[in-house]
């Protein structure tokens, strides 16, 4: 039992550290890019900024999905109906890319939830098992002195403590990491909205220019 709990604790801490480091880096990148947008930098001017972002960054994945859809529909924006259809397709593509990226960030969280809910019971089972062995030792030796009982009981209580030591950080960081992913999801949604507004503005300008030319 003790070995299982130690391995579970080590595994959960590995997930906690990896997720915390990655989400911290993603948050810094998202904050920098969103600040650029709020300062009036258009999405078309952000291409060089996104080239500096890692390829597996969800923000770059979403951005690239929208850019690719926009580029592939270059011939399908001649009237208002086609432009509205383009905006809808860009939105759907962005939502799909965002959902897949967030699912990747959530990988491993279910393991933390499992450890947080099961580890205390595993530790309790180890405690019960250890106490049972202690009583069996008393019965076999016909000796009820503390020297005989104490080692087995101490080991069994250690299993309970270890179960709690594995469960508490898993539960705490499951909630914290889940909250951080939720916050990052809002940033992705904000970026998608900004891109869609900018794209709509560009399409409207193109439509107005086409009418003047006609």
mmCIF file of C-alpha atoms in Angstrom, residues 8-9 11-13 15-16 19 105-122 163-164 166-178:
data_model
loop_
_atom_site.group_PDB
_atom_site.id
_atom_site.type_symbol
_atom_site.label_atom_id
_atom_site.label_comp_id
_atom_site.label_asym_id
_atom_site.label_seq_id
_atom_site.Cartn_x
_atom_site.Cartn_y
_atom_site.Cartn_z
ATOM 1 C CA UNK A 8 0.647 7.904 -6.934
ATOM 2 C CA UNK A 9 1.952 10.964 -5.094
ATOM 3 C CA UNK A 11 2.890 10.856 -10.464
ATOM 4 C CA UNK A 12 0.441 13.523 -9.317
ATOM 5 C CA UNK A 13 3.264 15.947 -8.505
ATOM 6 C CA UNK A 15 1.393 16.324 -13.515
ATOM 7 C CA UNK A 16 1.075 19.334 -11.204
ATOM 8 C CA UNK A 19 0.756 21.662 -16.042
ATOM 9 C CA UNK A 105 -4.435 20.962 -21.689
ATOM 10 C CA UNK A 106 -6.901 18.975 -19.580
ATOM 11 C CA UNK A 107 -5.042 15.706 -20.189
ATOM 12 C CA UNK A 108 -3.927 14.294 -16.851
ATOM 13 C CA UNK A 109 -6.432 16.181 -14.724
ATOM 14 C CA UNK A 110 -8.637 13.123 -14.478
ATOM 15 C CA UNK A 111 -5.685 11.328 -12.911
ATOM 16 C CA UNK A 112 -5.415 14.022 -10.248
ATOM 17 C CA UNK A 113 -9.131 13.702 -9.535
ATOM 18 C CA UNK A 114 -8.793 9.928 -9.220
ATOM 19 C CA UNK A 115 -5.835 10.165 -6.843
ATOM 20 C CA UNK A 116 -7.597 12.820 -4.801
ATOM 21 C CA UNK A 117 -10.671 10.667 -4.323
ATOM 22 C CA UNK A 118 -9.091 7.220 -3.927
ATOM 23 C CA UNK A 119 -5.798 7.806 -2.087
ATOM 24 C CA UNK A 120 -7.411 8.418 1.347
ATOM 25 C CA UNK A 121 -9.311 5.153 1.105
ATOM 26 C CA UNK A 122 -6.186 3.273 0.050
ATOM 27 C CA UNK A 163 -2.831 8.663 1.662
ATOM 28 C CA UNK A 164 -3.804 12.141 2.800
ATOM 29 C CA UNK A 166 -1.146 12.179 -1.814
ATOM 30 C CA UNK A 167 -4.805 13.203 -1.934
ATOM 31 C CA UNK A 168 -4.715 16.775 -0.595
ATOM 32 C CA UNK A 169 -2.277 18.258 -3.183
ATOM 33 C CA UNK A 170 -4.073 16.358 -5.960
ATOM 34 C CA UNK A 171 -7.428 17.893 -5.026
ATOM 35 C CA UNK A 172 -6.040 21.383 -4.451
ATOM 36 C CA UNK A 173 -4.131 21.545 -7.713
ATOM 37 C CA UNK A 174 -6.910 19.833 -9.664
ATOM 38 C CA UNK A 175 -9.101 22.809 -8.787
ATOM 39 C CA UNK A 176 -6.343 25.385 -9.340
ATOM 40 C CA UNK A 177 -5.270 23.973 -12.694
ATOM 41 C CA UNK A 178 -8.880 23.594 -13.779
#
